[in-house]
Coordinates of C-alpha atoms in Angstrom, one line a residue:
Chain A
M1 CA 67.1 127.2 224.9
A2 CA 69.0 124.5 226.6
E3 CA 73.1 124.4 225.2
K4 CA 73.4 123.3 221.6
F5 CA 76.2 121.3 220.6
D6 CA 77.3 120.4 217.4
M7 CA 77.4 116.2 217.6
I8 CA 74.9 114.8 220.6
I9 CA 76.2 111.1 220.2
V10 CA 72.9 108.4 221.9
G11 CA 75.4 105.6 222.6
A12 CA 78.8 104.8 224.3
G13 CA 79.5 101.4 222.9
P14 CA 82.3 101.6 219.5
A15 CA 80.1 103.2 217.2
G16 CA 79.2 106.4 219.8
S17 CA 82.9 106.7 220.8
A18 CA 84.6 106.2 218.0
A19 CA 82.9 108.5 216.4
A20 CA 82.4 110.5 219.2
Y21 CA 86.7 111.5 219.3
T22 CA 86.9 111.6 216.0
A23 CA 84.9 115.2 215.6
A24 CA 86.1 116.0 219.1
K25 CA 89.8 115.4 217.4
E26 CA 88.7 118.0 215.0
G27 CA 87.1 120.6 218.0
L28 CA 83.8 120.2 217.6
K29 CA 81.4 120.3 220.1
V30 CA 80.4 117.0 221.2
L31 CA 77.8 115.3 223.5
L32 CA 78.0 111.6 223.8
I33 CA 75.2 109.4 225.8
E34 CA 75.1 106.5 227.5
R35 CA 72.7 104.8 229.8
G36 CA 73.8 102.5 231.8
E37 CA 76.8 103.4 234.9
F38 CA 79.6 103.4 232.0
P39 CA 80.1 102.6 229.0
G40 CA 80.6 99.2 228.5
A41 CA 78.3 98.3 231.1
K42 CA 75.1 97.3 229.2
N43 CA 77.6 95.8 226.1
V44 CA 78.1 92.4 224.5
M45 CA 79.9 90.6 222.6
G46 CA 82.1 87.1 222.3
G47 CA 85.0 88.9 222.1
I48 CA 87.0 89.0 219.2
L49 CA 88.2 92.9 218.0
Y50 CA 90.0 93.8 214.7
R51 CA 92.8 96.3 214.6
K52 CA 92.5 98.1 211.4
Q53 CA 89.8 99.8 212.1
L54 CA 90.5 101.1 215.7
E55 CA 93.7 101.9 214.3
E56 CA 92.8 104.3 211.7
I57 CA 91.6 105.6 215.2
I58 CA 93.7 105.6 217.4
P59 CA 97.2 104.4 216.3
E60 CA 99.3 102.1 218.0
F61 CA 96.1 101.7 220.3
W62 CA 97.2 98.5 221.6
Q63 CA 100.2 100.4 224.0
E64 CA 97.7 101.4 225.5
A65 CA 94.1 99.5 225.3
P66 CA 92.7 97.2 227.8
L67 CA 93.2 94.4 225.4
E68 CA 93.5 90.3 226.5
R69 CA 95.1 88.8 223.8
P70 CA 96.7 89.2 220.6
V71 CA 94.7 86.3 218.6
V72 CA 97.4 83.9 216.5
E73 CA 95.2 80.9 215.7
Q74 CA 92.0 80.4 214.3
R75 CA 90.2 76.9 215.1
F76 CA 86.7 75.7 213.5
W77 CA 84.9 73.0 215.4
F78 CA 82.5 71.1 213.0
L79 CA 80.5 69.2 216.6
D80 CA 78.4 65.8 216.3
K81 CA 77.2 64.4 219.3
E82 CA 81.0 62.4 220.0
S83 CA 83.1 63.8 217.7
M84 CA 84.4 66.8 215.8
V85 CA 85.7 67.6 212.6
T86 CA 88.9 70.4 212.8
T87 CA 90.4 73.3 210.9
S88 CA 92.6 75.6 212.4
Y89 CA 94.7 78.0 210.8
K90 CA 97.8 79.5 213.0
D91 CA 99.5 82.9 212.9
K92 CA 103.2 83.7 214.4
S93 CA 103.8 86.9 212.9
W94 CA 100.1 87.7 214.2
A95 CA 101.8 88.0 217.7
E96 CA 103.0 91.1 216.6
E97 CA 102.4 94.1 216.1
P98 CA 100.0 95.4 214.3
Y99 CA 98.9 92.3 215.4
N100 CA 95.2 91.3 213.2
S101 CA 93.0 91.1 216.1
F102 CA 92.0 91.0 219.7
T103 CA 90.0 88.8 222.6
V104 CA 88.8 92.1 224.8
L105 CA 86.3 92.2 227.9
R106 CA 83.8 95.3 226.7
A107 CA 82.7 96.7 230.2
K108 CA 87.1 96.7 230.4
F109 CA 87.1 98.0 226.7
D110 CA 84.4 100.5 226.3
K111 CA 85.3 102.6 229.1
W112 CA 88.7 102.8 227.9
F113 CA 87.8 104.3 224.2
A114 CA 85.0 106.9 226.0
Q115 CA 87.5 108.2 228.4
K116 CA 89.6 108.7 224.7
A117 CA 86.6 110.6 223.4
V118 CA 86.3 112.4 226.7
Q119 CA 90.1 112.7 226.4
Q120 CA 89.6 115.2 222.8
G121 CA 87.0 116.9 223.9
A122 CA 84.0 115.5 224.0
L123 CA 81.5 115.3 227.5
L124 CA 80.7 112.1 228.5
I125 CA 77.0 111.9 230.5
N126 CA 76.4 108.8 231.9
E127 CA 73.2 107.0 233.1
T128 CA 71.2 108.9 230.7
V129 CA 68.8 107.3 228.8
V130 CA 67.2 109.9 226.3
T131 CA 63.5 109.1 225.4
E132 CA 63.2 110.6 221.4
C133 CA 64.7 112.7 218.9
I134 CA 63.2 115.7 219.1
V135 CA 62.1 117.0 215.6
E136 CA 61.2 119.8 214.7
D137 CA 59.5 121.1 211.0
G138 CA 60.7 116.7 210.4
K139 CA 63.9 118.2 211.1
V140 CA 65.9 116.3 214.1
I141 CA 67.2 118.8 216.4
G142 CA 68.3 118.0 219.7
V143 CA 66.7 114.7 222.0
R144 CA 64.7 114.5 224.8
T145 CA 66.2 112.6 228.0
D146 CA 64.8 111.1 231.0
R147 CA 66.3 113.2 233.2
P148 CA 64.9 116.8 234.8
D149 CA 64.8 119.2 232.0
G150 CA 66.9 117.2 229.9
D151 CA 66.4 118.1 226.1
V152 CA 69.8 118.9 224.1
Y153 CA 69.6 119.8 221.0
A154 CA 72.7 120.0 218.0
D155 CA 73.3 120.4 214.6
V156 CA 73.8 116.5 214.3
V157 CA 72.0 113.8 216.6
V158 CA 74.1 110.5 215.5
L159 CA 71.6 107.0 216.8
A160 CA 74.8 104.3 218.4
D161 CA 71.7 103.2 220.3
G162 CA 72.4 99.3 219.3
V163 CA 70.6 96.7 218.4
N164 CA 67.6 97.8 219.5
S165 CA 67.4 100.9 216.8
L166 CA 64.0 102.3 218.8
L167 CA 65.4 105.8 218.2
A168 CA 65.7 105.8 214.5
K169 CA 62.6 102.8 214.7
N170 CA 60.6 105.5 216.1
L171 CA 61.6 107.7 213.5
G172 CA 60.6 105.8 211.3
F173 CA 63.4 104.7 209.6
H174 CA 62.8 100.6 210.2
K175 CA 60.1 98.8 211.3
E176 CA 60.8 96.6 214.7
W177 CA 63.2 94.3 213.6
K178 CA 61.7 91.0 212.3
P179 CA 62.8 87.5 214.3
Q180 CA 65.1 86.4 212.0
E181 CA 67.5 89.9 211.3
V182 CA 67.8 89.3 214.7
A183 CA 69.7 86.0 217.1
L184 CA 69.8 86.3 220.3
S185 CA 73.4 85.4 221.8
V186 CA 74.4 84.0 225.8
M187 CA 77.6 84.0 226.3
E188 CA 79.2 83.0 230.1
V189 CA 82.7 84.4 230.9
L190 CA 84.6 81.3 233.0
K191 CA 88.0 82.3 235.5
L192 CA 90.5 79.9 234.6
D193 CA 94.6 80.3 235.8
K194 CA 96.8 82.4 232.6
K195 CA 98.7 78.7 232.8
T196 CA 96.5 76.9 232.6
V197 CA 94.6 78.7 229.6
N198 CA 98.2 78.6 228.0
E199 CA 98.5 75.2 228.3
R200 CA 95.7 73.7 226.9
F201 CA 94.9 76.0 224.0
N202 CA 98.0 75.6 223.1
V203 CA 99.5 79.4 223.9
G204 CA 102.7 81.7 224.6
E205 CA 101.5 84.2 227.6
N206 CA 100.4 86.7 224.9
E207 CA 98.8 84.7 221.9
G208 CA 95.7 83.5 222.3
V209 CA 92.7 81.5 220.1
S210 CA 89.6 81.7 219.5
V211 CA 87.6 78.9 218.2
E212 CA 84.2 78.8 215.5
I213 CA 81.8 75.7 216.8
F214 CA 79.3 74.9 214.3
G215 CA 77.1 71.9 214.2
E216 CA 75.0 70.1 217.2
A217 CA 76.2 73.3 219.5
T218 CA 72.9 75.1 217.8
K219 CA 70.7 72.0 217.6
G220 CA 70.7 72.3 214.1
A221 CA 69.2 76.1 214.3
L222 CA 71.4 78.5 211.6
G223 CA 73.9 79.8 214.5
T224 CA 76.9 79.0 215.3
S225 CA 78.6 79.0 219.3
F226 CA 82.5 80.2 220.3
L227 CA 85.4 79.6 222.9
Y228 CA 87.6 82.5 222.5
T229 CA 90.7 83.1 225.2
N230 CA 91.7 85.8 227.9
K231 CA 94.0 86.2 229.8
D232 CA 93.2 84.5 232.9
S233 CA 89.2 83.2 231.9
V234 CA 87.8 82.0 228.7
N235 CA 84.6 83.3 227.1
I236 CA 81.4 80.5 225.5
G237 CA 78.7 81.8 224.3
V238 CA 76.1 80.2 221.6
G239 CA 73.8 81.6 219.9
T240 CA 71.3 81.2 217.0
T241 CA 68.4 83.9 215.3
L242 CA 65.6 84.5 217.1
S243 CA 63.9 82.8 215.0
G244 CA 65.2 79.8 215.5
M245 CA 65.5 79.6 219.4
I246 CA 61.8 80.2 218.9
E247 CA 60.8 77.6 216.5
R248 CA 63.0 74.9 218.4
K249 CA 61.2 75.4 221.3
M250 CA 65.2 76.3 222.6
K251 CA 66.0 78.1 225.8
P252 CA 69.0 79.7 224.9
H253 CA 70.7 79.1 228.7
D254 CA 70.5 75.4 228.1
L255 CA 71.7 75.2 225.0
L256 CA 74.9 77.0 227.1
E257 CA 74.6 73.8 229.8
E258 CA 75.4 71.7 226.6
L259 CA 77.9 73.1 225.1
K260 CA 79.8 73.0 228.1
A261 CA 78.5 69.4 229.1
H262 CA 79.7 68.3 225.4
P263 CA 82.7 65.9 225.4
M264 CA 84.7 68.1 222.8
I265 CA 84.2 70.9 224.7
A266 CA 84.4 70.1 228.7
P267 CA 88.2 69.6 229.2
Y268 CA 89.0 72.9 228.3
L269 CA 87.0 74.1 231.5
E270 CA 87.9 71.3 234.1
G271 CA 88.0 73.5 237.5
S272 CA 87.5 76.6 235.9
E273 CA 84.9 79.7 238.0
S274 CA 81.9 81.3 236.7
Q275 CA 82.2 85.0 236.3
E276 CA 79.5 86.5 234.4
Y277 CA 76.8 85.0 232.4
L278 CA 75.3 87.3 229.8
A279 CA 72.2 88.0 227.2
H280 CA 72.2 90.4 223.9
L281 CA 71.4 90.4 220.1
I282 CA 72.6 91.2 217.5
P283 CA 71.7 92.3 214.4
E284 CA 71.7 89.9 212.2
G285 CA 68.6 90.7 209.4
G286 CA 72.3 91.6 206.5
F287 CA 72.3 93.8 203.5
D288 CA 68.2 93.8 202.8
A289 CA 67.2 95.1 207.1
V290 CA 69.8 97.7 206.8
P291 CA 67.5 101.1 207.6
K292 CA 66.8 104.5 206.1
L293 CA 70.7 105.5 207.6
V294 CA 70.5 109.6 207.3
G295 CA 67.4 112.2 207.9
D296 CA 68.1 115.8 208.3
G297 CA 70.0 116.5 211.5
V298 CA 70.3 113.1 211.6
I299 CA 72.5 109.8 211.1
V300 CA 72.3 105.9 211.9
V301 CA 75.4 104.3 212.5
G302 CA 76.5 100.6 214.2
D303 CA 74.4 97.9 215.2
A304 CA 71.6 100.5 215.3
G305 CA 72.2 100.6 211.3
Q306 CA 72.8 96.6 211.9
F307 CA 76.2 96.9 209.8
V308 CA 77.4 92.8 211.4
N309 CA 78.8 90.6 208.7
A310 CA 77.3 86.8 210.7
I311 CA 79.2 84.8 208.8
H312 CA 82.9 86.4 208.9
Q313 CA 82.1 87.7 213.0
E314 CA 83.1 90.8 212.4
G315 CA 80.7 93.4 213.7
S316 CA 82.6 95.8 216.7
N317 CA 85.2 96.9 213.7
M318 CA 82.2 97.8 211.2
A319 CA 80.7 100.2 214.3
M320 CA 83.6 101.8 214.5
K321 CA 84.2 102.8 210.9
S322 CA 80.6 103.9 210.6
G323 CA 81.4 105.8 213.9
K324 CA 84.1 107.7 211.9
L325 CA 82.1 108.2 209.0
A326 CA 79.6 109.9 210.7
A327 CA 81.9 112.0 212.0
E328 CA 83.3 113.0 209.2
T329 CA 80.3 113.6 207.4
V330 CA 79.3 116.5 210.7
I331 CA 82.8 117.8 210.0
K332 CA 82.2 118.4 206.4
A333 CA 78.3 119.0 207.1
K334 CA 79.7 122.6 210.0
E335 CA 81.9 124.1 207.7
L336 CA 78.7 124.4 205.0
N337 CA 77.0 125.0 208.1
D338 CA 73.7 122.8 206.1
F339 CA 72.8 120.0 208.4
S340 CA 69.8 118.2 206.0
E341 CA 70.1 115.4 204.7
A342 CA 70.8 115.9 201.4
A343 CA 73.7 117.6 203.1
L344 CA 74.2 113.6 205.9
D345 CA 73.8 111.5 203.0
S346 CA 77.8 111.4 201.7
Y347 CA 77.2 109.2 204.9
R348 CA 75.1 106.6 203.5
T349 CA 77.5 106.6 200.3
D350 CA 80.8 106.4 202.5
I351 CA 79.2 103.5 204.1
Y352 CA 77.8 101.5 200.2
D353 CA 81.1 103.1 199.1
S354 CA 83.6 101.2 202.4
F355 CA 83.9 96.8 203.2
I356 CA 80.6 97.2 205.7
G357 CA 78.2 98.3 202.3
K358 CA 80.3 95.7 200.1
D359 CA 80.6 93.1 202.5
L360 CA 76.7 93.4 203.8
K361 CA 76.2 92.7 199.8
K362 CA 78.2 89.7 199.3
Y363 CA 76.6 88.1 201.9
R364 CA 73.2 89.2 201.1
D365 CA 71.8 85.8 200.5
A366 CA 73.3 83.9 203.0
A367 CA 71.6 83.5 206.8
H368 CA 68.4 83.5 204.1
T369 CA 69.7 80.6 202.1
F370 CA 71.2 78.5 205.9
E371 CA 67.5 79.3 207.1
E372 CA 65.8 78.0 204.3
N373 CA 67.6 74.9 204.1
P374 CA 68.4 73.9 207.4
Q375 CA 70.4 70.9 206.5
Y376 CA 73.3 72.6 206.4
F377 CA 73.6 72.7 209.9
E378 CA 71.6 69.8 210.9
E379 CA 72.8 67.2 208.3
Y380 CA 75.7 68.7 207.0
V381 CA 78.3 68.3 210.3
P382 CA 76.8 64.9 211.4
M383 CA 77.5 63.3 208.0
M384 CA 80.9 65.2 207.9
N385 CA 81.8 63.5 211.5
Q386 CA 80.4 60.0 210.2
A387 CA 82.7 60.0 207.0
M388 CA 85.4 60.4 209.0
N389 CA 84.5 57.8 211.2
T390 CA 83.5 55.4 208.2
F391 CA 87.4 56.2 206.5
F392 CA 89.4 56.2 210.1
T393 CA 88.4 53.4 211.6
V394 CA 90.3 50.2 211.5
D395 CA 88.4 47.7 210.9
G396 CA 90.1 45.7 208.1
T397 CA 86.7 47.1 205.7
P398 CA 89.7 47.5 202.4
K399 CA 89.1 51.5 201.8
W400 CA 87.8 51.4 198.8
E401 CA 85.1 49.7 200.3
K402 CA 84.8 52.2 202.6
Q403 CA 84.7 55.4 200.1
K404 CA 81.5 53.8 198.3
K405 CA 80.0 53.3 201.9
I406 CA 81.1 57.1 202.5
A407 CA 79.5 58.1 198.9
A408 CA 76.3 56.0 199.3
K409 CA 75.7 58.3 202.7
V410 CA 76.7 60.9 201.3
T411 CA 74.0 61.2 199.1
A412 CA 71.5 58.7 200.8
G413 CA 69.6 61.6 202.8
R414 CA 69.6 64.1 199.9
G415 CA 70.3 62.5 196.2
K416 CA 73.3 63.6 194.5
T417 CA 71.3 65.7 192.4
G418 CA 70.2 67.3 196.1
L419 CA 73.4 67.3 197.1
V420 CA 74.4 69.4 194.1
K421 CA 71.9 71.9 194.3
D422 CA 72.7 72.3 198.0
M423 CA 76.9 72.8 197.4
Y424 CA 75.3 75.1 194.1
K425 CA 73.3 77.4 196.3
A426 CA 75.4 77.3 199.0
W427 CA 78.7 78.3 196.8
K428 CA 75.9 81.5 195.1
A429 CA 74.8 82.3 199.0
V430 CA 78.4 83.1 199.7
K431 CA 80.5 83.8 196.3
Chain B
M1 CA 80.8 76.4 237.7
A2 CA 77.2 77.6 237.9
K3 CA 74.9 75.5 236.0
T4 CA 71.2 76.9 237.2
L5 CA 69.8 80.5 234.8
E6 CA 69.6 81.4 239.0
D7 CA 73.0 80.8 239.4
K8 CA 74.1 82.3 237.4
Q9 CA 71.9 85.4 238.1
Y10 CA 73.5 85.5 241.0
L11 CA 77.0 86.3 239.4
V12 CA 75.3 89.1 237.7
R13 CA 74.9 93.5 239.2
F14 CA 70.8 94.3 238.9
N15 CA 70.8 98.3 239.9
C16 CA 67.0 97.3 240.1
D17 CA 64.5 100.5 239.4
T18 CA 60.8 99.8 241.5
E19 CA 58.6 100.1 238.9
S20 CA 59.0 97.3 235.5
H21 CA 60.2 98.5 232.6
L22 CA 58.3 95.5 230.4
I23 CA 54.4 96.2 230.6
I24 CA 52.0 93.5 229.0
K25 CA 49.6 95.3 227.5
D26 CA 46.5 93.2 228.0
H27 CA 46.9 90.3 229.6
Q28 CA 43.7 87.9 227.9
V29 CA 46.1 88.2 224.9
C30 CA 48.4 85.7 227.0
A31 CA 45.3 84.0 228.1
T32 CA 43.3 83.5 224.8
Q33 CA 45.6 84.3 222.2
C34 CA 48.7 81.9 223.2
P35 CA 49.1 79.2 223.7
G36 CA 53.1 78.6 222.7
K37 CA 53.9 81.8 225.1
D38 CA 57.3 81.8 223.6
C39 CA 58.6 84.1 226.0
T40 CA 59.0 82.0 228.6
V41 CA 60.9 79.4 226.7
F42 CA 63.7 81.8 224.7
C43 CA 64.2 84.6 227.3
P44 CA 67.4 84.2 228.4
A45 CA 66.7 85.6 231.8
D46 CA 63.6 83.2 232.7
V47 CA 62.2 86.9 233.0
Y48 CA 58.8 85.7 232.1
R49 CA 56.7 82.8 233.9
W50 CA 52.9 81.4 233.1
E51 CA 51.2 81.6 236.2
G52 CA 48.0 79.9 235.2
D53 CA 46.0 82.7 234.5
R54 CA 48.7 85.4 234.4
M55 CA 52.4 86.5 233.1
F56 CA 54.5 87.3 235.9
V57 CA 57.2 89.1 234.7
G58 CA 60.7 89.4 237.2
F59 CA 61.6 92.6 235.4
E60 CA 64.1 93.1 238.3
G61 CA 66.5 90.0 236.3
C62 CA 66.2 91.2 232.6
H63 CA 69.1 91.5 230.6
E64 CA 67.8 94.5 228.4
C65 CA 68.4 92.7 225.1
G66 CA 65.3 93.0 223.2
S67 CA 64.3 89.3 222.5
C68 CA 60.9 89.5 223.9
R69 CA 59.8 92.6 221.7
I70 CA 60.2 91.4 219.0
G71 CA 60.0 87.6 219.8
C72 CA 56.3 88.3 221.0
P73 CA 54.0 86.8 218.2
N74 CA 50.9 89.3 219.8
D75 CA 53.5 91.9 219.9
N76 CA 52.1 92.3 223.4
I77 CA 54.9 93.9 225.1
E78 CA 55.7 97.6 226.0
W79 CA 59.3 98.0 226.3
H80 CA 61.7 100.5 227.1
Y81 CA 65.1 101.4 229.0
P82 CA 65.2 101.2 232.5
K83 CA 65.7 104.7 233.8
G84 CA 69.1 105.9 233.2
G85 CA 72.1 104.0 235.5
H86 CA 69.6 101.1 235.9
G87 CA 68.8 98.0 235.2
I88 CA 71.2 95.1 234.7
V89 CA 75.2 95.9 235.9
F90 CA 78.1 94.2 233.3
R91 CA 81.6 94.5 235.2
M92 CA 83.5 91.6 232.6
A93 CA 81.9 91.9 228.5

């Protein structure tokens, strides 16, 4: 029989590397399998990495990890065609240890994180696709890869194979995702020298800004766009649910180009140079899309488990947390030498007891509410902009009259009851 | 700044396999049961192109996102990952 490991992890993204690091550190024999040329070669995110969950795995990781900038300001832009309403929060304490979040470039970051797991003793094999789990008597006992003689065995297989989650699907843990359960996002990395980034975004040398953009950029479809500052580049991207893209017959690339050319955005990008174009899916099915997480000899982590909080743009932190919890479960299971579904089930309860399960539950109805009621994105963002325009354009109209005009406009579309209902529905979805 | 999708695709490195990891299960289904041809619209890399009677699949430029597999209204795309080490290679993020 081929070599046997304590744990095989499929996919060296944040979830997989977190699991590999945690288990290898405790002395487990760990194999980490990555299909790309190197960890990160296939991986994409907008770019925000939250500090807390990685710190729980590698204390003071910021001293050595390849990070771009600590985020000191979060901006929110509500875009109309030629205007925007903005709000933001800036916090100087976020520019100092222990920081709150960072912008990162995943090809660099993932490579580093996987290497940290290797330093702890995990074996990393790149350029290898796991084609299926090897199942015997209903129990997962290893994986089949696309290498010659490519069967490898382990007590537990951790599926960290990302949003498409083909291996868990093949095990019957979930059906094919529906187009409303995934968001299609495209992004471009634009080179811009450090000094220009600092000046345009009004930040210091080692300070970054995240901008979340709503409204016009997604043509009213459920989705967001973003602009994040790296050291000497910016990431700009846009995404909507795949169903939104299909229904409105939108091309993601067109959305990106329109966003880049938008009069509120273009000045930030002027003179920049395209470095890379990237497309990826984001699991946004939420609480009700979470698949079966545990079986005999198998655990599902990260995007493969639909662990993304779309409202707060959190994902990689949930991935790392779930990877760590999976490894801790396997460590305990090894002590008892029991790798059955019952023995591994504490992983599932740990997930639901943690912020992952709780936050997914909190926003359970959010995506559904916003998808079914496009007025939030289609009508209210332009309405906000029009109200500001009416109120702040000095044209000799008395302010009382302006207020009346705004009130009339606001209630014209959906009526007073419609407006109150919408507000209640939105509050209920995120409360 | 790259403006066209073609310009953007030139920015990305592809280590292409010789055989496609994306297979149209039945070309007749595209021809007769799919008036929208949605994949030719939403695919972020324009991998799919309708050529009058047949769906052309330019798998070499695929970002491996999975949208076509999920979004095909007829479940008519057999979708695999490219062989280990092949396909798209992101350098940045």
